[in-house]
Every structure is written in structure tokens, then in C-alpha cells.
Short mmCIF file of C-alpha atoms and ligand atoms in Angstrom, two decimals:
data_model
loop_
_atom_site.label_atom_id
_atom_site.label_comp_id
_atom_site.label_asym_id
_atom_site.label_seq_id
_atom_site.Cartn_x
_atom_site.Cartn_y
_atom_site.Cartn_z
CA UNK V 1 -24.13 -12.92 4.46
CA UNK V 2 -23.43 -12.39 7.95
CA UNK V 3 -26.19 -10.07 9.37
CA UNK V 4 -24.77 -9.40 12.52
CA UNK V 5 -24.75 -5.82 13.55
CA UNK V 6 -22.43 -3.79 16.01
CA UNK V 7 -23.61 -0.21 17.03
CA UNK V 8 -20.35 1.67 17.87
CA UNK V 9 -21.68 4.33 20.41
CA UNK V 10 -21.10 7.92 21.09
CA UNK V 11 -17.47 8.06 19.05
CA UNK V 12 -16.04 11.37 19.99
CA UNK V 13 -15.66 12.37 16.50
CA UNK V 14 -16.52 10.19 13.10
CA UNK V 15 -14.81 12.14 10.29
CA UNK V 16 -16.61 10.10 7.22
CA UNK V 17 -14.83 11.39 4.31
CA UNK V 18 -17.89 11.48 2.61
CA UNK V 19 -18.80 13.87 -0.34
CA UNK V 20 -20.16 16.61 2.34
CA UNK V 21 -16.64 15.54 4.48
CA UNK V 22 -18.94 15.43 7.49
CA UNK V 23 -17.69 15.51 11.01
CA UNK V 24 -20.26 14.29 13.30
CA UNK V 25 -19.49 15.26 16.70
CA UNK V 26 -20.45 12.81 19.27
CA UNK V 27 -22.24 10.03 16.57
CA UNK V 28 -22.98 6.44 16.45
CA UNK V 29 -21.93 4.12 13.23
CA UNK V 30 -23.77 0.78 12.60
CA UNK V 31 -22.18 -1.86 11.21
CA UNK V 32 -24.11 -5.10 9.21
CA UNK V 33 -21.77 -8.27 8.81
CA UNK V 34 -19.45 -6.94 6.21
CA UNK V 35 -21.12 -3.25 5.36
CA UNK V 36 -21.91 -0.05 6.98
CA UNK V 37 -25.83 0.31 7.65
CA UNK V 38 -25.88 3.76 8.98
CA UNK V 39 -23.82 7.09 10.40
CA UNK V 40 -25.24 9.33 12.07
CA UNK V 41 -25.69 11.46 15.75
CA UNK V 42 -27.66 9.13 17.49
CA UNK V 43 -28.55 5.00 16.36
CA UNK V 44 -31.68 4.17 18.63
CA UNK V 45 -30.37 0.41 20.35
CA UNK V 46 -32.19 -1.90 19.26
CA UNK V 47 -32.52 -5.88 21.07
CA UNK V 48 -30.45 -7.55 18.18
CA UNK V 49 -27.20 -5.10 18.37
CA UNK V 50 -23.97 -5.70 20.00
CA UNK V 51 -23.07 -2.34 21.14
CA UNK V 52 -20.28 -1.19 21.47
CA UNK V 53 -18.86 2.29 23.13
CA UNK V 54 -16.77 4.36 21.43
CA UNK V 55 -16.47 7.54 23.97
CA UNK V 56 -12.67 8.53 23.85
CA UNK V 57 -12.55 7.40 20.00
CA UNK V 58 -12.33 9.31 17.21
CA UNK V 59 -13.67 7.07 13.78
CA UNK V 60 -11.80 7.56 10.31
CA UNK V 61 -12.75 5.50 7.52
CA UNK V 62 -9.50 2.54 6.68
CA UNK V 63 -6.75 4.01 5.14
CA UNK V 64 -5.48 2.33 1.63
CA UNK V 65 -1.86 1.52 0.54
CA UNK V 66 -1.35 1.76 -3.08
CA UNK V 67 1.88 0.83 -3.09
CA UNK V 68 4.05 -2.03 -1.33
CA UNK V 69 6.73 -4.92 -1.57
CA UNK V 70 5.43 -6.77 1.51
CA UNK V 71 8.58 -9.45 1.01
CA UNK V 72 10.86 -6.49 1.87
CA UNK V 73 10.23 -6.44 5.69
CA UNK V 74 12.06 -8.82 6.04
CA UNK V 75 15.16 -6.58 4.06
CA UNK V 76 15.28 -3.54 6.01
CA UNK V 77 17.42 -1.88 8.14
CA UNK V 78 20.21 -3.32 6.79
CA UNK V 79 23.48 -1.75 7.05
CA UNK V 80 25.03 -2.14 3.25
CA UNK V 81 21.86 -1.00 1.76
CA UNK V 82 21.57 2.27 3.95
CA UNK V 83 22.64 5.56 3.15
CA UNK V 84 22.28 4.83 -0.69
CA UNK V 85 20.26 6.47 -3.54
CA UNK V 86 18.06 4.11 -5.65
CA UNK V 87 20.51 2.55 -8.42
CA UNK V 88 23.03 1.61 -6.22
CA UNK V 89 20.26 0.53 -3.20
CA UNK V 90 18.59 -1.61 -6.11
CA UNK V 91 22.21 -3.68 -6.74
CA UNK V 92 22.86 -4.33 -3.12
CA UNK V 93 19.20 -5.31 -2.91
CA UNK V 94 18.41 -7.53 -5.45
CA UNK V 95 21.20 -9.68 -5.00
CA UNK V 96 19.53 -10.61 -1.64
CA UNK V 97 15.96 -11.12 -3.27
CA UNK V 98 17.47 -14.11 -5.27
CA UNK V 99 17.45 -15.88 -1.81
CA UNK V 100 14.32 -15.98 -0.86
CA UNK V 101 11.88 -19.04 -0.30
CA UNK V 102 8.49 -18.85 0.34
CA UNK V 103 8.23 -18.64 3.90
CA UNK V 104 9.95 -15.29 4.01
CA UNK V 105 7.40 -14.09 1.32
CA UNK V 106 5.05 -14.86 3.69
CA UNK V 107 6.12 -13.63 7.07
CA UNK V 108 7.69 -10.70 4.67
CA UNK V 109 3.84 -10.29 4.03
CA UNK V 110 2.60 -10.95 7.54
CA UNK V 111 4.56 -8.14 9.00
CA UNK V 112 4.49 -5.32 6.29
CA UNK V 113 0.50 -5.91 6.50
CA UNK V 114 0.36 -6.32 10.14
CA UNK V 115 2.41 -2.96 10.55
CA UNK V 116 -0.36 -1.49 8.05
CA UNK V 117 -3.35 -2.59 10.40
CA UNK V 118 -1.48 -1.50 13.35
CA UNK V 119 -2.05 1.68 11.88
CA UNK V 120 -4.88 2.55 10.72
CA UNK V 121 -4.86 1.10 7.38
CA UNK V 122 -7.35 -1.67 5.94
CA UNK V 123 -6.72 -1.85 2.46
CA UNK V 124 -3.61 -2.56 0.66
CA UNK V 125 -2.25 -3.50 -2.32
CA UNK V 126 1.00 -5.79 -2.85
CA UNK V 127 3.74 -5.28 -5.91
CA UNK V 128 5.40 -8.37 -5.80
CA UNK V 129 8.48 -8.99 -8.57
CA UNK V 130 10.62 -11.50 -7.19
CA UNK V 131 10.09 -15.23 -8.17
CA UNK V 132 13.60 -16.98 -7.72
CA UNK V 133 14.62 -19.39 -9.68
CA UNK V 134 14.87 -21.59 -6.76
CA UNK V 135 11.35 -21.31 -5.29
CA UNK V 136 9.09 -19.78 -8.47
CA UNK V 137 6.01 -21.68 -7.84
CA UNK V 138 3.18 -19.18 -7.12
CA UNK V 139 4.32 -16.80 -4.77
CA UNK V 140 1.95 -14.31 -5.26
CA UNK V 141 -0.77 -17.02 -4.03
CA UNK V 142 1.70 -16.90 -0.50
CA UNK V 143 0.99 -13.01 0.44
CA UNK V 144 -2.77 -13.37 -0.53
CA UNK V 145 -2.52 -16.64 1.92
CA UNK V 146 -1.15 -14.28 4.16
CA UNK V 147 -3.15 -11.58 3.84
CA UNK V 148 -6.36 -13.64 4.09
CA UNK V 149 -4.82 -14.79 7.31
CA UNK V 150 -3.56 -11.34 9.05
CA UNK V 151 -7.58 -9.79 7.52
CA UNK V 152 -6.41 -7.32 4.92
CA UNK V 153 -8.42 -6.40 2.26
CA UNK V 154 -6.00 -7.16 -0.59
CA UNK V 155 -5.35 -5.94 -3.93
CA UNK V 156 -2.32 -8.11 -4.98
CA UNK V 157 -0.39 -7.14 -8.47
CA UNK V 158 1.63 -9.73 -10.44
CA UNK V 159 5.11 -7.79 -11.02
CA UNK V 160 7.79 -9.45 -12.73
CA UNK V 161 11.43 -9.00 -14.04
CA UNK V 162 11.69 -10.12 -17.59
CA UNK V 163 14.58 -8.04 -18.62
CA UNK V 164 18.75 -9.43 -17.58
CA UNK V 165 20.85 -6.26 -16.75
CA UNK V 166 23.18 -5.19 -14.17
CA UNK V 167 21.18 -4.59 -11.62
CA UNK V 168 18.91 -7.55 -11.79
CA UNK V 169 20.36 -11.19 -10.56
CA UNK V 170 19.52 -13.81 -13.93
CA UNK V 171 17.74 -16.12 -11.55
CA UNK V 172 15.42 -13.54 -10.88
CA UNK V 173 14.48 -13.15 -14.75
CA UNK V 174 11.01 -14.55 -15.60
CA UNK V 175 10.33 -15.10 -19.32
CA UNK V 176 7.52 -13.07 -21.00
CA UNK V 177 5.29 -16.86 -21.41
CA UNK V 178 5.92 -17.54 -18.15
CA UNK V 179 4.73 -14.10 -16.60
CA UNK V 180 1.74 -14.10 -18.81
CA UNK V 181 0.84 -18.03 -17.97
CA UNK V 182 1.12 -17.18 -14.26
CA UNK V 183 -0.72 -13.79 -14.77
CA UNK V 184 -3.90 -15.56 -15.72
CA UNK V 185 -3.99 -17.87 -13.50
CA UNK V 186 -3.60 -15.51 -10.73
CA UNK V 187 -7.05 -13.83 -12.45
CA UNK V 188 -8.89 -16.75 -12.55
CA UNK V 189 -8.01 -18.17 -9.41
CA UNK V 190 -7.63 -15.17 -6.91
CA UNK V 191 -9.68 -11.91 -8.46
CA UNK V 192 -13.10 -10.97 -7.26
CA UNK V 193 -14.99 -8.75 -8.64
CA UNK V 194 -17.81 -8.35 -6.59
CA UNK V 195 -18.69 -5.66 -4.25
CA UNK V 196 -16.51 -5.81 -0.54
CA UNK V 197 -14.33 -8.23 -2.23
CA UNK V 198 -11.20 -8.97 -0.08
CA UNK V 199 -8.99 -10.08 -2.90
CA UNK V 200 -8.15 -8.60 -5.93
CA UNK V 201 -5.81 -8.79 -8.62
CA UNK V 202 -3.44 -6.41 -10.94
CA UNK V 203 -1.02 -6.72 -13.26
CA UNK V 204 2.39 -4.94 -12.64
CA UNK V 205 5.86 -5.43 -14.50
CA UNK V 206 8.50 -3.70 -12.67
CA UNK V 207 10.05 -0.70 -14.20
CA UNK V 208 10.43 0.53 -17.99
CA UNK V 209 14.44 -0.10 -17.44
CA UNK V 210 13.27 -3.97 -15.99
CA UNK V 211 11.02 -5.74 -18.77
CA UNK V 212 10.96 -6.06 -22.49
CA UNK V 213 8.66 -3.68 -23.84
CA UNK V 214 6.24 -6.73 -25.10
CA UNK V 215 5.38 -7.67 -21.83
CA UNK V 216 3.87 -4.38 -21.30
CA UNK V 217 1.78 -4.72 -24.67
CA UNK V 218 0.49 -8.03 -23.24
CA UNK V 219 0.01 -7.13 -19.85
CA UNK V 220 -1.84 -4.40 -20.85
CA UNK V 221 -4.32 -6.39 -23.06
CA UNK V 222 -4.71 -9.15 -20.47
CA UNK V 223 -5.85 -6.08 -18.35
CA UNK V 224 -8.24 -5.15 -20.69
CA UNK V 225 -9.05 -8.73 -21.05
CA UNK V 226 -9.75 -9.28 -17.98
CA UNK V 227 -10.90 -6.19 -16.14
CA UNK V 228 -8.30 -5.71 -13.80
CA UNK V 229 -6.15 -3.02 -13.06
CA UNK V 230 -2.24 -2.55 -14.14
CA UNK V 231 0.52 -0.78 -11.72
CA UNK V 232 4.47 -0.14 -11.92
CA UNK V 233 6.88 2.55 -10.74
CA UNK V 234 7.58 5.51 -12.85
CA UNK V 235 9.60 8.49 -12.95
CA UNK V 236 11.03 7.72 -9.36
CA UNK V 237 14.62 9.30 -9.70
CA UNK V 238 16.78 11.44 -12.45
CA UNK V 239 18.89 8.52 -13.08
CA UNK V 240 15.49 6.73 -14.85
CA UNK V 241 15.22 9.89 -16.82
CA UNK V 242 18.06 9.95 -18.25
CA UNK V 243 18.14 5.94 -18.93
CA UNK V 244 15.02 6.83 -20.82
CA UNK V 245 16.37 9.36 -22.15
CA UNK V 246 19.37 7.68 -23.77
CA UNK V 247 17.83 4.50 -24.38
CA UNK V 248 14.41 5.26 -25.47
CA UNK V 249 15.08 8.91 -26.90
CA UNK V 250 11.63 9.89 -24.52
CA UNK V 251 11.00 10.85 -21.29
CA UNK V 252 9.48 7.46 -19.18
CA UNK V 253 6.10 8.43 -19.14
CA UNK V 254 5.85 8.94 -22.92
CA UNK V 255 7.65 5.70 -22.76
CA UNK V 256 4.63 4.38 -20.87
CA UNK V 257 2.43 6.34 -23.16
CA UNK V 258 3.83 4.91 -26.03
CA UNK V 259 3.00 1.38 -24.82
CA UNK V 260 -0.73 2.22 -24.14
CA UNK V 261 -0.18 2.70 -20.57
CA UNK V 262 -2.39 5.45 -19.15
CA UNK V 263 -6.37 5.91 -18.36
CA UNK V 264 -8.02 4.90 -15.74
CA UNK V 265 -7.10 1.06 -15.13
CA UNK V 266 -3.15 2.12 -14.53
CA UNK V 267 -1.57 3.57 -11.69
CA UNK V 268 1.84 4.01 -11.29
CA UNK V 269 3.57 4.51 -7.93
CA UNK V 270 6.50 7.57 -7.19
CA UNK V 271 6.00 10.25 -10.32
CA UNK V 272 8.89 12.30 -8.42
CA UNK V 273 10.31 13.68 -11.98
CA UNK V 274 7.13 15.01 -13.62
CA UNK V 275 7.03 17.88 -16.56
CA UNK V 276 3.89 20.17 -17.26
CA UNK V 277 3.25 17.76 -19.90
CA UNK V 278 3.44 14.50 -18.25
CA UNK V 279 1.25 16.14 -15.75
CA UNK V 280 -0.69 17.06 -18.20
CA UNK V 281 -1.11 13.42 -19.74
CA UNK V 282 -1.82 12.13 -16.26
CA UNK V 283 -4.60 14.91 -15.90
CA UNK V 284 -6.35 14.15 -19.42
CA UNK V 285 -5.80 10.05 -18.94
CA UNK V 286 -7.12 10.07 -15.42
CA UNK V 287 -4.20 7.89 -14.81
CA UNK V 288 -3.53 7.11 -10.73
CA UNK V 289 -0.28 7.97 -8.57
CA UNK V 290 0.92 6.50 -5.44
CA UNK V 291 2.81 9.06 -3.76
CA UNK V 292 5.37 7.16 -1.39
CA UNK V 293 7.61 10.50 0.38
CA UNK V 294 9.24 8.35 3.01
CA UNK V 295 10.79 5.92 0.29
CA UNK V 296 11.59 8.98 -2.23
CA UNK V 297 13.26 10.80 1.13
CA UNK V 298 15.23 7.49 1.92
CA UNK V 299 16.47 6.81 -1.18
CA UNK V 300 17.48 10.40 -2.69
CA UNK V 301 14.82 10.64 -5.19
CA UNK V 302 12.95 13.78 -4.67
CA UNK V 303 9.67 14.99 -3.89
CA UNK V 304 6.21 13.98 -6.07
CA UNK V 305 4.55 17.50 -7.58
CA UNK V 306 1.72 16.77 -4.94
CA UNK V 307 0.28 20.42 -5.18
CA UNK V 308 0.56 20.55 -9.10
CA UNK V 309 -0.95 17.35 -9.51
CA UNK V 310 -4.42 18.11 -7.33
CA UNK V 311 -4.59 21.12 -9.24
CA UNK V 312 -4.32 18.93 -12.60
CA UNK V 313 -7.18 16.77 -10.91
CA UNK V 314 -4.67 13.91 -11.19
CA UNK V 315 -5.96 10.75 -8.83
CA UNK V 316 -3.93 10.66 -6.13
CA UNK V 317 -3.19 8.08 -3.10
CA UNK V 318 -0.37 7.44 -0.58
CA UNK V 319 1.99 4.29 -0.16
CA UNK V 320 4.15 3.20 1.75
CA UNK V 321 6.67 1.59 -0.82
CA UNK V 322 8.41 -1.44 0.09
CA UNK V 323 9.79 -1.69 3.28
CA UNK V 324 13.29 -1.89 2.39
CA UNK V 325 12.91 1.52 0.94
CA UNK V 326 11.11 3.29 4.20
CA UNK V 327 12.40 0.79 7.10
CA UNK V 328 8.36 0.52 7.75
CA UNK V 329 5.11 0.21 6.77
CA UNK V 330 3.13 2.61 8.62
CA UNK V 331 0.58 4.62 7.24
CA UNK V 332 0.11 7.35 9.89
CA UNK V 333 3.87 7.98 9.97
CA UNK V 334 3.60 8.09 6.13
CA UNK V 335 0.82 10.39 5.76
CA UNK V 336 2.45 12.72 8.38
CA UNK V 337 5.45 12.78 6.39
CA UNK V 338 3.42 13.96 3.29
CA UNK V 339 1.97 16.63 5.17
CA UNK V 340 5.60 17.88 6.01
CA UNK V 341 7.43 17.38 2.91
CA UNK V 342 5.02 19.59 0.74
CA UNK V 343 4.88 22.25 3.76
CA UNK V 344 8.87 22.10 3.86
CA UNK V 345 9.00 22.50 -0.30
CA UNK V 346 5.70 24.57 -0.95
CA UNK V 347 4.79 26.48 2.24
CA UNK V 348 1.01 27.54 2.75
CA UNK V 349 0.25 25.89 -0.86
CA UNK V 350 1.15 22.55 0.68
CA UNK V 351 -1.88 20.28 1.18
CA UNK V 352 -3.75 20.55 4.20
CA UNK V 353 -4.63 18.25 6.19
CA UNK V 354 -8.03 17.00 5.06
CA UNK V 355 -6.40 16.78 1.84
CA UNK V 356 -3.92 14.65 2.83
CA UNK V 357 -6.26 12.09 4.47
CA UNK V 358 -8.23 12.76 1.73
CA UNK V 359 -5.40 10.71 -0.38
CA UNK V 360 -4.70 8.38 1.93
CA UNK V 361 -8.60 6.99 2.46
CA UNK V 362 -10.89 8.22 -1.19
CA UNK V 363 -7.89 8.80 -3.33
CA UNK V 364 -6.47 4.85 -2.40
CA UNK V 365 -9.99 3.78 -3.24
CA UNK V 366 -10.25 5.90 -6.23
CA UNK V 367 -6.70 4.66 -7.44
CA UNK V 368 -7.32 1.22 -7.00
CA UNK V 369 -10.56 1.28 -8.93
CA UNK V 370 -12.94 0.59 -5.92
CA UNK V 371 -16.41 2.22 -4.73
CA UNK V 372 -16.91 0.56 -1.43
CA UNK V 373 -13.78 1.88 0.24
CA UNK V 374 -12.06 5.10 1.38
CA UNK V 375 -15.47 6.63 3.79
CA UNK V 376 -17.95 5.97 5.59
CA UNK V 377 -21.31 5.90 4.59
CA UNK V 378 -24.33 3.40 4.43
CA UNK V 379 -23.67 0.39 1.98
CA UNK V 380 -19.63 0.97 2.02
CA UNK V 381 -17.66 -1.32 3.07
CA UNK V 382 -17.11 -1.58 7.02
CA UNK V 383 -13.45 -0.92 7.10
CA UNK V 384 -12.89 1.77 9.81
CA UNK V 385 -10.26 2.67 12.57
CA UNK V 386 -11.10 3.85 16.17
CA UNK V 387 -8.09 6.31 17.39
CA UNK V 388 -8.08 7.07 20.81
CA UNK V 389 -8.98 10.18 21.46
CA UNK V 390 -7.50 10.35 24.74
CA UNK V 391 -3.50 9.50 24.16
CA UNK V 392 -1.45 11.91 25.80
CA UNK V 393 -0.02 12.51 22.56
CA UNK V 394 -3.09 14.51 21.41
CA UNK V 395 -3.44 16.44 25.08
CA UNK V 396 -3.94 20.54 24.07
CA UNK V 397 -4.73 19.90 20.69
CA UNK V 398 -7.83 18.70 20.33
CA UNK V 399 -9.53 21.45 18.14
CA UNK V 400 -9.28 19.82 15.39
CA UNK V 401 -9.51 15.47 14.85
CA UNK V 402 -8.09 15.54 11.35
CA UNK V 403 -5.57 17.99 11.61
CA UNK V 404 -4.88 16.31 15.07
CA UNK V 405 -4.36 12.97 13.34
CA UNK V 406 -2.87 13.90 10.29
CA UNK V 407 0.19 15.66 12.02
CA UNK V 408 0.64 14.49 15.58
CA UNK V 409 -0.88 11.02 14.64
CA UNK V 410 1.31 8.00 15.77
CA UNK V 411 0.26 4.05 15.31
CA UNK V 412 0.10 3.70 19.11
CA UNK V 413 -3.08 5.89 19.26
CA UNK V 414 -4.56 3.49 16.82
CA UNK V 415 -7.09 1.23 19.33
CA UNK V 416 -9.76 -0.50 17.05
CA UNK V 417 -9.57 -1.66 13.31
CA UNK V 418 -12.43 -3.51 11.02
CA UNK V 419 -11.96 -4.97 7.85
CA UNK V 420 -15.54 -5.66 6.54
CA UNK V 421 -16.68 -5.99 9.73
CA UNK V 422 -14.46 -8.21 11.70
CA UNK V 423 -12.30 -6.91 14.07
CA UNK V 424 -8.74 -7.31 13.34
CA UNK V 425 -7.15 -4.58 15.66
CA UNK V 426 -8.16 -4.33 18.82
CA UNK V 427 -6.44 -2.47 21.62
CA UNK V 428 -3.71 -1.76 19.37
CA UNK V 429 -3.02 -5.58 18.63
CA UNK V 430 -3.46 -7.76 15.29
CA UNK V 431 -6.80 -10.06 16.60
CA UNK V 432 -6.48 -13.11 14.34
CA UNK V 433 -2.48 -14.05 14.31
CA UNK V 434 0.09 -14.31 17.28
CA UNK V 435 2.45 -10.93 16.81
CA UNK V 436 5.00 -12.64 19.35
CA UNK V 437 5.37 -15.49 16.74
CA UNK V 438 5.22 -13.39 13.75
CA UNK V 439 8.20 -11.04 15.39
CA UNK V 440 10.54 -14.75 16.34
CA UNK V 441 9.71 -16.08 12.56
CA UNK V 442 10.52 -12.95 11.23
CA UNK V 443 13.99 -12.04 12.96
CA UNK V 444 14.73 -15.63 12.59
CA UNK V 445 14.12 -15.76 8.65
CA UNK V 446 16.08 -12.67 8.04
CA UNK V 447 18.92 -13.71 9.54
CA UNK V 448 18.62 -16.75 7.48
CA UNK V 449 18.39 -14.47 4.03
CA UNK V 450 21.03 -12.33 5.18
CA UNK V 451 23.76 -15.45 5.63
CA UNK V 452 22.23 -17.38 2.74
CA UNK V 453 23.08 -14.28 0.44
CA UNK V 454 26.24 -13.96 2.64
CA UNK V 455 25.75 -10.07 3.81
CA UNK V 456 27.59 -9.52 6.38
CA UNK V 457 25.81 -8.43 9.72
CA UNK V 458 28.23 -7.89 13.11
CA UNK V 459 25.87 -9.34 15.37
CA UNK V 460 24.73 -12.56 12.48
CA UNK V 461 27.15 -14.95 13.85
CA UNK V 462 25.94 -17.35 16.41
CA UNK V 463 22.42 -16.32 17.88
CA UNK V 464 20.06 -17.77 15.13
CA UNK V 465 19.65 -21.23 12.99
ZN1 ZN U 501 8.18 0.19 -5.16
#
């Protein structure tokens, strides 16, 4: 292990998110290769430190994504897939999935995790449920490649489409043997289980409408299996009510029920269209959400039960859903969003603000089955973010660091980020890839996906290829 250790001095604040929820007010944090050694007021220097000072910076512990389609940076913004709900968003969509190869899967990747980083978040996990026909071979293993490279810590989940219907393209259909085969592979060739692992895996069919119900039976005993956790979306609009409804004469998350689907191990991502007693069955299962408001605003779908669900005790995180969905992947933009939404539809019962970066730093850890994320304290991971303090931004409001960065916070003021240890942020730029590169590749591979699935963009014509 590396046993080099970094004293960051004199932070302005260092909110640790610890049990207590300490604030320490002008403190020191000392990192050891890949793990925090110690928080506190004052770190005596000793002669083998690099230290570092952190006046002007307020320290948070790395925020965690629960939920993402990294692949979709590279389809947002796009004109004939905004201004819709989810069903008819999910036609237009899909059709352009079917086109891509894995280089876009992995500057897809690059960018939605870069974005992350950029702002303030260090762990993330990946849904990814697109393997064309054309290019099948192990694209999972590409965002893990690229999330080794850009430094995220990494839970990536094997989704999958194994179900033809209207919405979903036939070349983007994966048999049951074939998601199964690739889904223990993945296990045994990508998920760690030790402590500060970077890489993990989970297992994650798409959507009750999406896959035969047998691939959740299997998926679900490969999980057991094999220790890992399983993910999907649930109960994200009314339309997926009522297809459960009419198809499955239940409710989806008795459909999910049904097909062993809740505890601890599962988290699903959205929950908008909750009743008492699916809240109630999250509450008793200890089964996680990822609440993603930005996508659920975009698309039409409603807004989670956030308020009834802490009361219920229900584990909940924050994600930032695939970028198609929320034109970005930013967590501070995402977490200030959550803070408004449940002010705008509950008023003073809303969560506060410690309760919302409460989600967005213990309740991702908690989620994604992890105890050496989401705060700072000796022997956790060192994944942290240094905001500055300073940014104009923040000028007459400084009372207060969480409430301060929870709903005035933008990614600019983010200065520093670790990921166990290393420094992969600093002055507000990704430290181990070239963002001018990533940004050409990017543009230049979406404008290749948009004419290869023959979208129609004004200004697609001549610039590019
Ligand atoms: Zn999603």
C-alpha cells in the first residue's frame, strides 16, 4: 500500500458527515495512500507529510451517484428527444442507442464521469443496457476502462434488454443465456470485494416492462450467488403503472416483490409513484432508492415521496440519471434541485439541507452496500472534495457551509477532489485525462451517432467526419 501521507491544513470548514455530523471549524484532515488517518482541529506536521493548505476551503466527504447511463452524454440535448415525457423520449431514444460502437461508450463514460468529479462527486455507479448487435462484445468492461482512467471509484451494473417491444430496437435485445454468460464474467473478472475497492459490480435488467420475468429470477440468484448487489428503475412514471397494471394485474413494485426483488442487496432508481404500502415494503425490506429529480422534472414523471420515505427509514441516495434524461451529470446542481423540489411540493417538511447531503454522501454509500464511503473519518476511504470557500458565489452567506453548499452550490466552486487518495480534481480540472480532447472526441462522436441513426440536426451537415 502506498503510505504516503498529505496533511490538508487549516480547511475553513470540514463537515465529516460522521455519526456526530461534526463541523470542525478551522481543522486539518490526514490522508495515508488510499485512507483517511485522522480529522481533527489541529494535525501536529510531522517531517514525512506533504502538506498541504486548505485556508479558503471548505472539506465535504465525495458525493456518490447511484444512478447513471454514462453512454448517454453523448445523447443529450438533442432537439427530437426534448420536450417529451418518458414513453415517447424512450422511442426516439433507443432507436439512436442501436448505433453505438464502443468508442462512444467510452467517451459517453469519460464525460458523464468527468462532469461527476468536476463536481464534487467520487463515487458512482453505471447502469449500462445497451449492447448492439453490431458491437456486443463487453461493453461494460469499456466504462470500467474508462472509469479506471478518468479515477472514479466505480460501481458498474450489468443492465440488459431481453424483452422485443415497441419501444425497444430488436438489435438491442440480448437473450436471457447471453446476459447471464456475460453477467458472470463481469463478476469474476471486474468485482472487488475488498475494502477501498475502486471497482465493483451489480446486476441490473432494465425495467419490469423491458425483460422476461426469468431473467430477474436468475439475476437475482446470481446476486445471491455471488454477493453483489442488483439495481433497475421502478415506478418512474403513471404510464408504468398502469402497464403493470394491465399486464401484470399488480402494481410494479409488487411486481418486483413477486420476483424476490427487495432487501438489502437491491436498489432501484426513481420510485416517483409510491403507495403507503409500497413504502411500506421498501421500509420493512430495507430496500435502496436513487432519487434522480432533475430526470423525473425533465421527463414529466413526478416527484419521489422524499419526506415520506425518511420517515419510513427507507435508504435513500441521489442520482443523476442518464444524461439524456437531465442534459448533465452534475451532482451539486442535482442535489440543489432536490432541495427545491421537496420545498416547492412540501414546504417547511421538505428536507433540509444536511439531510439532503446527507443522501447524496452516507445514503449513496449506504445504497450501494459500502462502509468506507460517504464521510470522513479515520480508516474511510480518502475520497473528499475541497470547495472554495471564497467564490463570489458564496459572498454574504457564509453562516452556514452546508446549507451554503447545498443551495447556492455550483461545480465551479468545486477546487480539489481525491479518490482514495490521488488527486483527480485539482483547480477545478480532471488531473489524469486531457478535458480539451475528451470535449473534440466527444462532439465529434455524437455527431457521428446522430447521422449514423440519421436524426436530423440543422447545424450536422458539413463541420464534422
Ligand atoms: Zn435511468
Amino acid at each position: 500500500m502506498d503510505s504516503k501521507r498529505t496533511l490538508l491544513k487549516n480547511a475553513d470548514w470540514i463537515i465529516t458527515m460522521d455519526k456526530d455530523r461534526r463541523r470542525i471549524r478551522h481543522g486539518d484532515l490526514l490522508m495515508q495512500g488510499e485512507r483517511i488517518q485522522a480529522v481533527a482541529q489541529e494535525i501536529p506536521v510531522e517531517e514525512d507529510m506533504q502538506v498541504i493548505d486548505a485556508r479558503g476551503k471548505v472539506i465535504i466527504p465525495g458525493m456518490v451517484n447511484t444512478h447513471h447511463h454514462c453512454f448517454q452524454s453523448l445523447v443529450r440535448n438533442i432537439h427530437v428527444a426534448n420536450e417529451l415525457s418518458l414513453m415517447p423520449w424512450l422511442k426516439v431514444v433507443y432507436t439512436i442507442f442501436q448505433y453505438f460502437n464502443p468508442d462512444m461508450v467510452y467517451y459517453g463514460a469519460q464525460v458523464g464521469l468527468g462532469e461527476l468529479l468536476k463536481s464534487g462527486c467520487t463515487t458512482s455507479s453505471d447502469h449500462h443496457y445497451i449492447y448492439p448487435s453490431s458491437s456486443r462484445e463487453k461493453l461494460l468492461d469499456v466504462t470500467i476502462k474508462s472509469a479506471r482512467e478518468i479515477g472514479m471509484r466505480f460501481t458498474a451494473t450489468r443492465g440488459s434488454l431481453s424483452l422485443p417491444s415497441d419501444h425497444i430496437p430488436s438489435s438491442l435485445v440480448e437473450s436471457v443465456d447471453e446476459i447471464l454468460k456475460d453477467s458472470v464474467r463481469l463478476i469474476q473478472d471486474h468485482h472487488d470485494e475488498s475494502r477501498y475497492a475502486m471497482t465493483q459490480i451489480g446486476l441490473a435488467p432494465c425495467w419490469p416492462e423491458f425483460d422476461v420475468p426469468a431473467l430477474w429470477d436468475e439475476s437475482m440468484k446470481l446476486g445471491r450467488e455471488y454477493g453483489v448487489h442488483l439495481h433497475s428503475h421502478l415506478a418512474e412514471s403513471k404510464d408504468e403503472v398502469a402497464y403493470c397494471l394491465d399486464k401484470f394485474g399488480c402494481r410494479p413494485t409488487e411486481y418486483v416483490a413477486d420476483q424476490g426483488w427487495f432487501g438489502e442487496n437491491v436498489w432501484f432508481a426513481h420510485c416517483v409513484h409510491l403507495s403507503d404500502s409500497d413504502i411500506k415494503l421498501f421500509s420493512k425490506s430495507r430496500t435502496g432508492i436513487s432519487h434522480c429529480p432533475i430526470s423525473n422534472m425533465k421527463l414529466s414523471s413526478g416527484a419521489c415521496r422524499v419526506p415520506e420515505l425518511l420517515a419510513a427509514d427507507v435508504p435513500l441516495s441521489i442520482g443523476v440519471d442518464g444524461a439524456a434524461s437531465n442534459n448533465g451529470s452534475n451532482m451539486l446542481t442535482e442535489i440543489r434541485v432536490a432541495y427545491l423540489l421537496h420545498q416547492l411540493n412540501y414546504g417547511s417538511k421538505g428536507p433540509d439541507a444536511e439531510t439532503i447531503l446527507e443522501m447524496a454522501t452516507v445514503g449513496g454509500a449506504r445504497v450501494l452496500g459500502r462502509d468506507d464511503i460517504g464521510y470522513l473519518a479515520p480508516d474511510m476511504a480518502a475520497d473528499l472534495v475541497l470547495i472554495d470557500w471564497n467564490d463570489f458565489s458564496f459572498a454574504g452567506g457564509t453562516h452556514d457551509p452546508v446549507s451554503a453548499i447545498v443551495t447556492s452550490g455550483d461545480s465551479k466552486m468545486v477546487d480539489t477532489v481525491y479518490v482514495n487518495g490521488e488527486c483527480v480534481v485539482e483547480k477545478g480540472s480532471l488531473t489524469l485525462v486531457d478535458e480539451e480532447e475528451i470535449v473534440d472526441r466527444s462532439n465529434r462522436l455524437a455527431k457521428r451517432l446522430l447521422k449514423d441513426a440519421s436524426v436530423e440536426v440543422p447545424e450536422l451537415s458539413k463541420d464534422i467526419l
